Amino acid sequence: MGAGTTTYAAIEAIRAVDVDADILIISEQSKLPRLDLDNHEEDNLLECDSLADTYNEWRRHVNSRLESEPDAYSTSPLTLLLGKSKFHIDVEDKSITMKDGTKVTYDRCLLASAGAPREFYVLDSSKISYGLRDRINTMTTLQDFVELDTILGSDIDQIAVVGGGFLGTEVACALATAGAARDIQVAHVFVENTALQRHLPSYLSQYVTRKLIDLGINVQSSRLVTGLEKTNVPSANDDQGNNNNNNNNNIASDTITVSTMGWEQEALTCEYVVLASTHIKPKTDMVSHLSGIEVDSNNGGIVVNAAMEAIGGLYVAGNLASYYDSTLGRRRVDRYEHAINSGLVAGHNMASSRLGSGQKMYKHSPSFRSRIPGIGVDCRAIGEIDSNLKTVGFWIANRDEETKEVVERTPDSEFVRGVVYYLKNNKVVGVLMWNAGDQMKRAREVLKSKLIVSDPAEDLHDAILLGPSDWIDTIMSGF
């Protein structure tokens, strides 16, 4: 159930165990995305490299595609049922009934629905006026990213990006950098005080916000977007007789009013709006009628065991799964790396359980990567990256350009390379590598060790070495 990256990973694992398995894919999509592409050609659809990176990390698991030759692994059928958004699952009968009455039975079933972008508070993107659809981009599918890439070459000069998470920050920087030659004005609107505030310690979040402003982005922080409304602006070249026709053909002749609420009700105008919600809302409604299926009330998603199984014969993987992490406890994540690895485990177990062979346990700790070349940032992280936690950061010290002596940090200092540890009850539960991706293997080892510290600054100083002790600044936050 589903046609995203998780499904494709599961198919690969199933074929590796049982080459003759009969596989059915049920998708709510009415058509498969771009079956004519080679494995890597989809990345070439985007001229803006940073937009391609953002798509691959934060959205690829939402809308992927099948291989050009879906039967390449086996002569057994790979059957597709498209446009099926309503269905009823009977786990006792092991059957699925569609809205049109079509009924299929299964030996094993995988739920791998992609979900949908989480809404922005009071702004429900599903209820936006139809007349605005060509001006609103929800950054959900590959086609959305292609459209935004095309906008960079159009006559649109004012773009607003809503969302202060990783997706919104990456997109705002990509647009500002790629659109600099055409003087595209980018406004970055978010409800938090600073960009990435929910993920980074305050000093680092403030640094990112400062870099966005230096890049020329109009940062609109502490702004809750309450509505979007289209405003017609007559073209200066229009005469009274054909004003309406010209407006219809000139996309830049209309603007959008973005209503926001901060310390007082305000609004800004633009020509195009990007709704960049980083996280995905899992579609748990597909099992709401099932008894014996548990939905995680804290993290969202469907509760599964270590084999990615929710109940006999019914498996769940990807961002829909609430799974138990031996280091961090029960959690649900929206990450491409998790989509692949959980799909591989679920697919293997679906096939091997039918054949009576051994099961695999899901032990992988998925990481994520955020690349923002416009401000010189390439970070990788693993575990819980939550600014509400206590953090200890170790940073390569800043030096005087002439004397090369280490200088004391100021509010204007650069954060060039470092590592930040996130602590819960004195245990390391997350590690963020800032321009230090080469140390990711060591970060994974630190997280796996379930390290408990009594003196964080001292105990963690040498956990991941970035340089000699006299090169390192230590910054503690939340203590």
mmCIF file of N, CA, C and O in Angstrom, residues 199-204 328 380-395 417-434 436 439-453 455-467 472-479:
data_model
loop_
_atom_site.group_PDB
_atom_site.id
_atom_site.type_symbol
_atom_site.label_atom_id
_atom_site.label_comp_id
_atom_site.label_asym_id
_atom_site.label_seq_id
_atom_site.Cartn_x
_atom_site.Cartn_y
_atom_site.Cartn_z
ATOM 1 N N HIS A 199 15.303 23.128 16.244
ATOM 2 C CA HIS A 199 16.301 22.079 16.093
ATOM 3 C C HIS A 199 17.671 22.457 16.647
ATOM 4 O O HIS A 199 18.372 21.604 17.191
ATOM 5 N N LEU A 200 18.060 23.707 16.509
ATOM 6 C CA LEU A 200 19.408 24.130 16.874
ATOM 7 C C LEU A 200 19.413 24.872 18.205
ATOM 8 O O LEU A 200 18.426 25.525 18.561
ATOM 9 N N PRO A 201 20.528 24.806 18.954
ATOM 10 C CA PRO A 201 20.645 25.643 20.146
ATOM 11 C C PRO A 201 20.535 27.109 19.750
ATOM 12 O O PRO A 201 20.835 27.481 18.603
ATOM 13 N N SER A 202 20.106 27.949 20.671
ATOM 14 C CA SER A 202 19.742 29.333 20.344
ATOM 15 C C SER A 202 20.868 30.095 19.657
ATOM 16 O O SER A 202 20.629 30.831 18.686
ATOM 17 N N TYR A 203 22.107 29.940 20.116
ATOM 18 C CA TYR A 203 23.207 30.701 19.511
ATOM 19 C C TYR A 203 23.416 30.306 18.055
ATOM 20 O O TYR A 203 23.749 31.153 17.213
ATOM 21 N N LEU A 204 23.219 29.030 17.731
ATOM 22 C CA LEU A 204 23.421 28.564 16.363
ATOM 23 C C LEU A 204 22.249 28.956 15.476
ATOM 24 O O LEU A 204 22.423 29.296 14.299
ATOM 25 N N LEU A 328 16.962 5.228 21.780
ATOM 26 C CA LEU A 328 16.146 6.413 22.021
ATOM 27 C C LEU A 328 14.718 6.113 22.441
ATOM 28 O O LEU A 328 13.970 7.016 22.776
ATOM 29 N N ARG A 380 25.127 17.171 9.194
ATOM 30 C CA ARG A 380 24.518 15.857 9.273
ATOM 31 C C ARG A 380 24.192 15.589 10.722
ATOM 32 O O ARG A 380 24.894 16.044 11.632
ATOM 33 N N ALA A 381 23.111 14.871 10.957
ATOM 34 C CA ALA A 381 22.672 14.667 12.336
ATOM 35 C C ALA A 381 22.070 13.287 12.495
ATOM 36 O O ALA A 381 21.559 12.700 11.547
ATOM 37 N N ILE A 382 22.128 12.795 13.721
ATOM 38 C CA ILE A 382 21.569 11.499 14.057
ATOM 39 C C ILE A 382 20.958 11.578 15.442
ATOM 40 O O ILE A 382 21.449 12.296 16.317
ATOM 41 N N GLY A 383 19.849 10.873 15.640
ATOM 42 C CA GLY A 383 19.188 10.878 16.938
ATOM 43 C C GLY A 383 18.201 12.020 17.076
ATOM 44 O O GLY A 383 17.667 12.540 16.089
ATOM 45 N N GLU A 384 17.953 12.443 18.303
ATOM 46 C CA GLU A 384 17.003 13.523 18.591
ATOM 47 C C GLU A 384 17.708 14.866 18.481
ATOM 48 O O GLU A 384 18.610 15.169 19.257
ATOM 49 N N ILE A 385 17.290 15.667 17.518
ATOM 50 C CA ILE A 385 17.841 17.005 17.316
ATOM 51 C C ILE A 385 16.745 17.998 17.684
ATOM 52 O O ILE A 385 15.964 18.438 16.856
ATOM 53 N N ASP A 386 16.680 18.321 18.968
ATOM 54 C CA ASP A 386 15.580 19.106 19.531
ATOM 55 C C ASP A 386 16.167 20.196 20.416
ATOM 56 O O ASP A 386 16.872 19.910 21.384
ATOM 57 N N SER A 387 15.881 21.446 20.096
ATOM 58 C CA SER A 387 16.465 22.560 20.836
ATOM 59 C C SER A 387 15.946 22.662 22.262
ATOM 60 O O SER A 387 16.498 23.415 23.070
ATOM 61 N N ASN A 388 14.885 21.928 22.602
ATOM 62 C CA ASN A 388 14.414 21.925 23.989
ATOM 63 C C ASN A 388 15.344 21.138 24.904
ATOM 64 O O ASN A 388 15.251 21.246 26.129
ATOM 65 N N LEU A 389 16.231 20.344 24.316
ATOM 66 C CA LEU A 389 17.173 19.561 25.100
ATOM 67 C C LEU A 389 18.400 20.402 25.456
ATOM 68 O O LEU A 389 18.689 21.413 24.810
ATOM 69 N N LYS A 390 19.136 19.962 26.458
ATOM 70 C CA LYS A 390 20.412 20.596 26.781
ATOM 71 C C LYS A 390 21.423 20.221 25.699
ATOM 72 O O LYS A 390 21.402 19.097 25.183
ATOM 73 N N THR A 391 22.289 21.155 25.350
ATOM 74 C CA THR A 391 23.288 20.881 24.314
ATOM 75 C C THR A 391 24.674 21.303 24.780
ATOM 76 O O THR A 391 24.832 22.250 25.551
ATOM 77 N N VAL A 392 25.664 20.570 24.294
ATOM 78 C CA VAL A 392 27.068 20.922 24.508
ATOM 79 C C VAL A 392 27.727 20.937 23.142
ATOM 80 O O VAL A 392 27.715 19.925 22.423
ATOM 81 N N GLY A 393 28.263 22.097 22.752
ATOM 82 C CA GLY A 393 28.889 22.246 21.449
ATOM 83 C C GLY A 393 30.384 22.439 21.549
ATOM 84 O O GLY A 393 30.864 23.180 22.429
ATOM 85 N N PHE A 394 31.115 21.792 20.676
ATOM 86 C CA PHE A 394 32.564 21.954 20.594
ATOM 87 C C PHE A 394 32.888 22.480 19.198
ATOM 88 O O PHE A 394 32.583 21.821 18.194
ATOM 89 N N TRP A 395 33.519 23.663 19.151
ATOM 90 C CA TRP A 395 33.701 24.372 17.895
ATOM 91 C C TRP A 395 35.163 24.726 17.662
ATOM 92 O O TRP A 395 35.883 25.061 18.616
ATOM 93 N N ARG A 417 33.036 25.022 11.916
ATOM 94 C CA ARG A 417 33.071 23.556 12.012
ATOM 95 C C ARG A 417 32.921 23.152 13.473
ATOM 96 O O ARG A 417 33.602 23.701 14.350
ATOM 97 N N GLY A 418 32.018 22.219 13.744
ATOM 98 C CA GLY A 418 31.827 21.814 15.128
ATOM 99 C C GLY A 418 30.922 20.607 15.267
ATOM 100 O O GLY A 418 30.417 20.057 14.277
ATOM 101 N N VAL A 419 30.721 20.200 16.509
ATOM 102 C CA VAL A 419 29.830 19.095 16.831
ATOM 103 C C VAL A 419 29.003 19.495 18.041
ATOM 104 O O VAL A 419 29.510 20.098 18.989
ATOM 105 N N VAL A 420 27.703 19.206 17.987
ATOM 106 C CA VAL A 420 26.794 19.535 19.081
ATOM 107 C C VAL A 420 26.153 18.248 19.591
ATOM 108 O O VAL A 420 25.590 17.480 18.806
ATOM 109 N N TYR A 421 26.254 18.030 20.905
ATOM 110 C CA TYR A 421 25.632 16.868 21.541
ATOM 111 C C TYR A 421 24.333 17.310 22.214
ATOM 112 O O TYR A 421 24.296 18.341 22.904
ATOM 113 N N TYR A 422 23.282 16.519 22.028
ATOM 114 C CA TYR A 422 21.989 16.781 22.648
ATOM 115 C C TYR A 422 21.807 15.788 23.802
ATOM 116 O O TYR A 422 21.970 14.574 23.608
ATOM 117 N N LEU A 423 21.455 16.301 24.979
ATOM 118 C CA LEU A 423 21.407 15.486 26.184
ATOM 119 C C LEU A 423 20.007 15.435 26.776
ATOM 120 O O LEU A 423 19.294 16.443 26.822
ATOM 121 N N LYS A 424 19.619 14.249 27.217
ATOM 122 C CA LYS A 424 18.371 14.057 27.950
ATOM 123 C C LYS A 424 18.686 13.186 29.163
ATOM 124 O O LYS A 424 19.173 12.064 29.013
ATOM 125 N N ASN A 425 18.424 13.725 30.350
ATOM 126 C CA ASN A 425 18.769 13.013 31.593
ATOM 127 C C ASN A 425 20.238 12.582 31.599
ATOM 128 O O ASN A 425 20.577 11.454 31.970
ATOM 129 N N ASN A 426 21.103 13.503 31.155
ATOM 130 C CA ASN A 426 22.554 13.310 31.118
ATOM 131 C C ASN A 426 23.005 12.226 30.130
ATOM 132 O O ASN A 426 24.162 11.813 30.154
ATOM 133 N N LYS A 427 22.120 11.751 29.263
ATOM 134 C CA LYS A 427 22.491 10.776 28.241
ATOM 135 C C LYS A 427 22.488 11.443 26.872
ATOM 136 O O LYS A 427 21.609 12.244 26.555
ATOM 137 N N VAL A 428 23.489 11.112 26.071
ATOM 138 C CA VAL A 428 23.564 11.646 24.706
ATOM 139 C C VAL A 428 22.494 10.971 23.852
ATOM 140 O O VAL A 428 22.499 9.751 23.675
ATOM 141 N N VAL A 429 21.553 11.771 23.342
ATOM 142 C CA VAL A 429 20.461 11.233 22.525
ATOM 143 C C VAL A 429 20.485 11.760 21.096
ATOM 144 O O VAL A 429 19.694 11.335 20.256
ATOM 145 N N GLY A 430 21.407 12.687 20.824
ATOM 146 C CA GLY A 430 21.507 13.229 19.471
ATOM 147 C C GLY A 430 22.865 13.858 19.246
ATOM 148 O O GLY A 430 23.473 14.377 20.188
ATOM 149 N N VAL A 431 23.336 13.798 18.001
ATOM 150 C CA VAL A 431 24.621 14.404 17.641
ATOM 151 C C VAL A 431 24.455 15.134 16.313
ATOM 152 O O VAL A 431 23.963 14.560 15.336
ATOM 153 N N LEU A 432 24.868 16.403 16.286
ATOM 154 C CA LEU A 432 24.809 17.227 15.083
ATOM 155 C C LEU A 432 26.228 17.564 14.651
ATOM 156 O O LEU A 432 27.009 18.115 15.422
ATOM 157 N N MET A 433 26.567 17.198 13.422
ATOM 158 C CA MET A 433 27.884 17.479 12.859
ATOM 159 C C MET A 433 27.767 18.680 11.929
ATOM 160 O O MET A 433 27.087 18.610 10.909
ATOM 161 N N TRP A 434 28.409 19.791 12.283
ATOM 162 C CA TRP A 434 28.305 21.047 11.534
ATOM 163 C C TRP A 434 29.552 21.208 10.660
ATOM 164 O O TRP A 434 30.639 21.456 11.168
ATOM 165 N N ALA A 436 31.145 18.932 9.438
ATOM 166 C CA ALA A 436 32.057 17.894 9.927
ATOM 167 C C ALA A 436 31.491 16.516 9.612
ATOM 168 O O ALA A 436 31.555 15.600 10.433
ATOM 169 N N GLN A 439 33.024 12.983 10.279
ATOM 170 C CA GLN A 439 33.018 12.360 11.600
ATOM 171 C C GLN A 439 31.700 11.642 11.902
ATOM 172 O O GLN A 439 31.433 11.271 13.038
ATOM 173 N N MET A 440 30.879 11.425 10.859
ATOM 174 C CA MET A 440 29.559 10.847 11.084
ATOM 175 C C MET A 440 29.631 9.426 11.628
ATOM 176 O O MET A 440 28.811 9.028 12.471
ATOM 177 N N LYS A 441 30.594 8.658 11.185
ATOM 178 C CA LYS A 441 30.730 7.292 11.690
ATOM 179 C C LYS A 441 30.974 7.291 13.190
ATOM 180 O O LYS A 441 30.384 6.493 13.928
ATOM 181 N N ARG A 442 31.828 8.179 13.652
ATOM 182 C CA ARG A 442 32.104 8.286 15.085
ATOM 183 C C ARG A 442 30.870 8.772 15.840
ATOM 184 O O ARG A 442 30.585 8.306 16.949
ATOM 185 N N ALA A 443 30.101 9.689 15.254
ATOM 186 C CA ALA A 443 28.874 10.176 15.890
ATOM 187 C C ALA A 443 27.881 9.036 16.099
ATOM 188 O O ALA A 443 27.223 8.940 17.138
ATOM 189 N N ARG A 444 27.794 8.155 15.111
ATOM 190 C CA ARG A 444 26.901 7.000 15.223
ATOM 191 C C ARG A 444 27.350 6.081 16.367
ATOM 192 O O ARG A 444 26.525 5.540 17.104
ATOM 193 N N GLU A 445 28.656 5.916 16.523
ATOM 194 C CA GLU A 445 29.187 5.083 17.603
ATOM 195 C C GLU A 445 28.890 5.690 18.968
ATOM 196 O O GLU A 445 28.554 4.982 19.922
ATOM 197 N N VAL A 446 29.017 7.015 19.079
ATOM 198 C CA VAL A 446 28.729 7.698 20.348
ATOM 199 C C VAL A 446 27.270 7.509 20.727
ATOM 200 O O VAL A 446 26.945 7.211 21.880
ATOM 201 N N LEU A 447 26.365 7.660 19.766
ATOM 202 C CA LEU A 447 24.943 7.504 20.055
ATOM 203 C C LEU A 447 24.631 6.070 20.459
ATOM 204 O O LEU A 447 23.874 5.826 21.412
ATOM 205 N N LYS A 448 25.212 5.121 19.756
ATOM 206 C CA LYS A 448 24.963 3.709 20.038
ATOM 207 C C LYS A 448 25.475 3.299 21.406
ATOM 208 O O LYS A 448 24.931 2.383 22.045
ATOM 209 N N SER A 449 26.512 3.976 21.914
ATOM 210 C CA SER A 449 27.099 3.626 23.210
ATOM 211 C C SER A 449 26.232 4.027 24.387
ATOM 212 O O SER A 449 26.526 3.663 25.524
ATOM 213 N N LYS A 450 25.171 4.811 24.136
ATOM 214 C CA LYS A 450 24.259 5.278 25.195
ATOM 215 C C LYS A 450 25.037 5.979 26.307
ATOM 216 O O LYS A 450 24.838 5.736 27.500
ATOM 217 N N LEU A 451 25.922 6.864 25.904
ATOM 218 C CA LEU A 451 26.843 7.534 26.808
ATOM 219 C C LEU A 451 26.103 8.420 27.818
ATOM 220 O O LEU A 451 25.304 9.268 27.452
ATOM 221 N N ILE A 452 26.381 8.198 29.087
ATOM 222 C CA ILE A 452 25.844 9.023 30.178
ATOM 223 C C ILE A 452 26.990 9.819 30.783
ATOM 224 O O ILE A 452 28.043 9.256 31.103
ATOM 225 N N VAL A 453 26.801 11.129 30.942
ATOM 226 C CA VAL A 453 27.876 12.009 31.388
ATOM 227 C C VAL A 453 27.510 12.685 32.704
ATOM 228 O O VAL A 453 26.342 12.947 32.990
ATOM 229 N N ASP A 455 29.889 15.303 33.858
ATOM 230 C CA ASP A 455 30.412 16.636 33.528
ATOM 231 C C ASP A 455 30.464 16.732 32.003
ATOM 232 O O ASP A 455 31.460 16.340 31.384
ATOM 233 N N PRO A 456 29.392 17.246 31.360
ATOM 234 C CA PRO A 456 29.303 17.202 29.896
ATOM 235 C C PRO A 456 30.497 17.825 29.175
ATOM 236 O O PRO A 456 31.013 17.241 28.221
ATOM 237 N N ALA A 457 30.923 18.998 29.631
ATOM 238 C CA ALA A 457 32.020 19.686 28.948
ATOM 239 C C ALA A 457 33.306 18.862 28.994
ATOM 240 O O ALA A 457 34.069 18.815 28.028
ATOM 241 N N GLU A 458 33.543 18.201 30.107
ATOM 242 C CA GLU A 458 34.758 17.402 30.270
ATOM 243 C C GLU A 458 34.613 16.018 29.630
ATOM 244 O O GLU A 458 35.498 15.552 28.899
ATOM 245 N N ASP A 459 33.486 15.357 29.902
ATOM 246 C CA ASP A 459 33.314 13.975 29.441
ATOM 247 C C ASP A 459 33.166 13.860 27.932
ATOM 248 O O ASP A 459 33.513 12.828 27.348
ATOM 249 N N LEU A 460 32.642 14.898 27.293
ATOM 250 C CA LEU A 460 32.402 14.843 25.853
ATOM 251 C C LEU A 460 33.482 15.534 25.028
ATOM 252 O O LEU A 460 33.442 15.497 23.795
ATOM 253 N N HIS A 461 34.438 16.129 25.684
ATOM 254 C CA HIS A 461 35.439 16.939 24.982
ATOM 255 C C HIS A 461 36.181 16.146 23.921
ATOM 256 O O HIS A 461 36.452 16.648 22.811
ATOM 257 N N ASP A 462 36.513 14.899 24.223
ATOM 258 C CA ASP A 462 37.295 14.086 23.299
ATOM 259 C C ASP A 462 36.480 12.963 22.654
ATOM 260 O O ASP A 462 37.051 12.070 22.021
ATOM 261 N N ALA A 463 35.137 13.009 22.813
ATOM 262 C CA ALA A 463 34.307 11.952 22.232
ATOM 263 C C ALA A 463 34.436 11.932 20.710
ATOM 264 O O ALA A 463 34.515 10.873 20.086
ATOM 265 N N ILE A 464 34.457 13.105 20.109
ATOM 266 C CA ILE A 464 34.715 13.247 18.670
ATOM 267 C C ILE A 464 35.760 14.335 18.512
ATOM 268 O O ILE A 464 35.498 15.498 18.831
ATOM 269 N N LEU A 465 36.928 13.988 18.057
ATOM 270 C CA LEU A 465 38.035 14.938 17.976
ATOM 271 C C LEU A 465 37.958 15.757 16.695
ATOM 272 O O LEU A 465 37.918 15.206 15.590
ATOM 273 N N LEU A 466 37.951 17.076 16.862
ATOM 274 C CA LEU A 466 37.977 17.989 15.726
ATOM 275 C C LEU A 466 39.338 18.669 15.582
ATOM 276 O O LEU A 466 39.660 19.214 14.527
ATOM 277 N N GLY A 467 40.130 18.642 16.652
ATOM 278 C CA GLY A 467 41.429 19.291 16.637
ATOM 279 C C GLY A 467 42.017 19.305 18.033
ATOM 280 O O GLY A 467 41.389 18.829 18.995
ATOM 281 N N ILE A 472 39.775 24.477 20.405
ATOM 282 C CA ILE A 472 38.348 24.196 20.593
ATOM 283 C C ILE A 472 37.688 25.178 21.557
ATOM 284 O O ILE A 472 38.218 25.466 22.638
ATOM 285 N N ASP A 473 36.528 25.684 21.160
ATOM 286 C CA ASP A 473 35.629 26.443 22.044
ATOM 287 C C ASP A 473 34.508 25.544 22.482
ATOM 288 O O ASP A 473 33.986 24.751 21.686
ATOM 289 N N THR A 474 34.127 25.643 23.746
ATOM 290 C CA THR A 474 32.998 24.857 24.272
ATOM 291 C C THR A 474 31.836 25.797 24.589
ATOM 292 O O THR A 474 32.016 26.804 25.272
ATOM 293 N N ILE A 475 30.655 25.472 24.058
ATOM 294 C CA ILE A 475 29.470 26.300 24.304
ATOM 295 C C ILE A 475 28.362 25.389 24.831
ATOM 296 O O ILE A 475 27.957 24.435 24.155
ATOM 297 N N MET A 476 27.878 25.681 26.025
ATOM 298 C CA MET A 476 26.796 24.903 26.641
ATOM 299 C C MET A 476 25.509 25.718 26.595
ATOM 300 O O MET A 476 25.498 26.907 26.828
ATOM 301 N N SER A 477 24.403 25.038 26.300
ATOM 302 C CA SER A 477 23.110 25.725 26.176
ATOM 303 C C SER A 477 22.029 24.922 26.887
ATOM 304 O O SER A 477 21.994 23.701 26.788
ATOM 305 N N GLY A 478 21.193 25.639 27.635
ATOM 306 C CA GLY A 478 20.073 24.993 28.308
ATOM 307 C C GLY A 478 20.378 24.517 29.703
ATOM 308 O O GLY A 478 19.500 23.952 30.373
ATOM 309 N N PHE A 479 21.600 24.718 30.186
ATOM 310 C CA PHE A 479 21.966 24.264 31.526
ATOM 311 C C PHE A 479 21.599 25.317 32.567
ATOM 312 O O PHE A 479 21.554 26.514 32.276
#
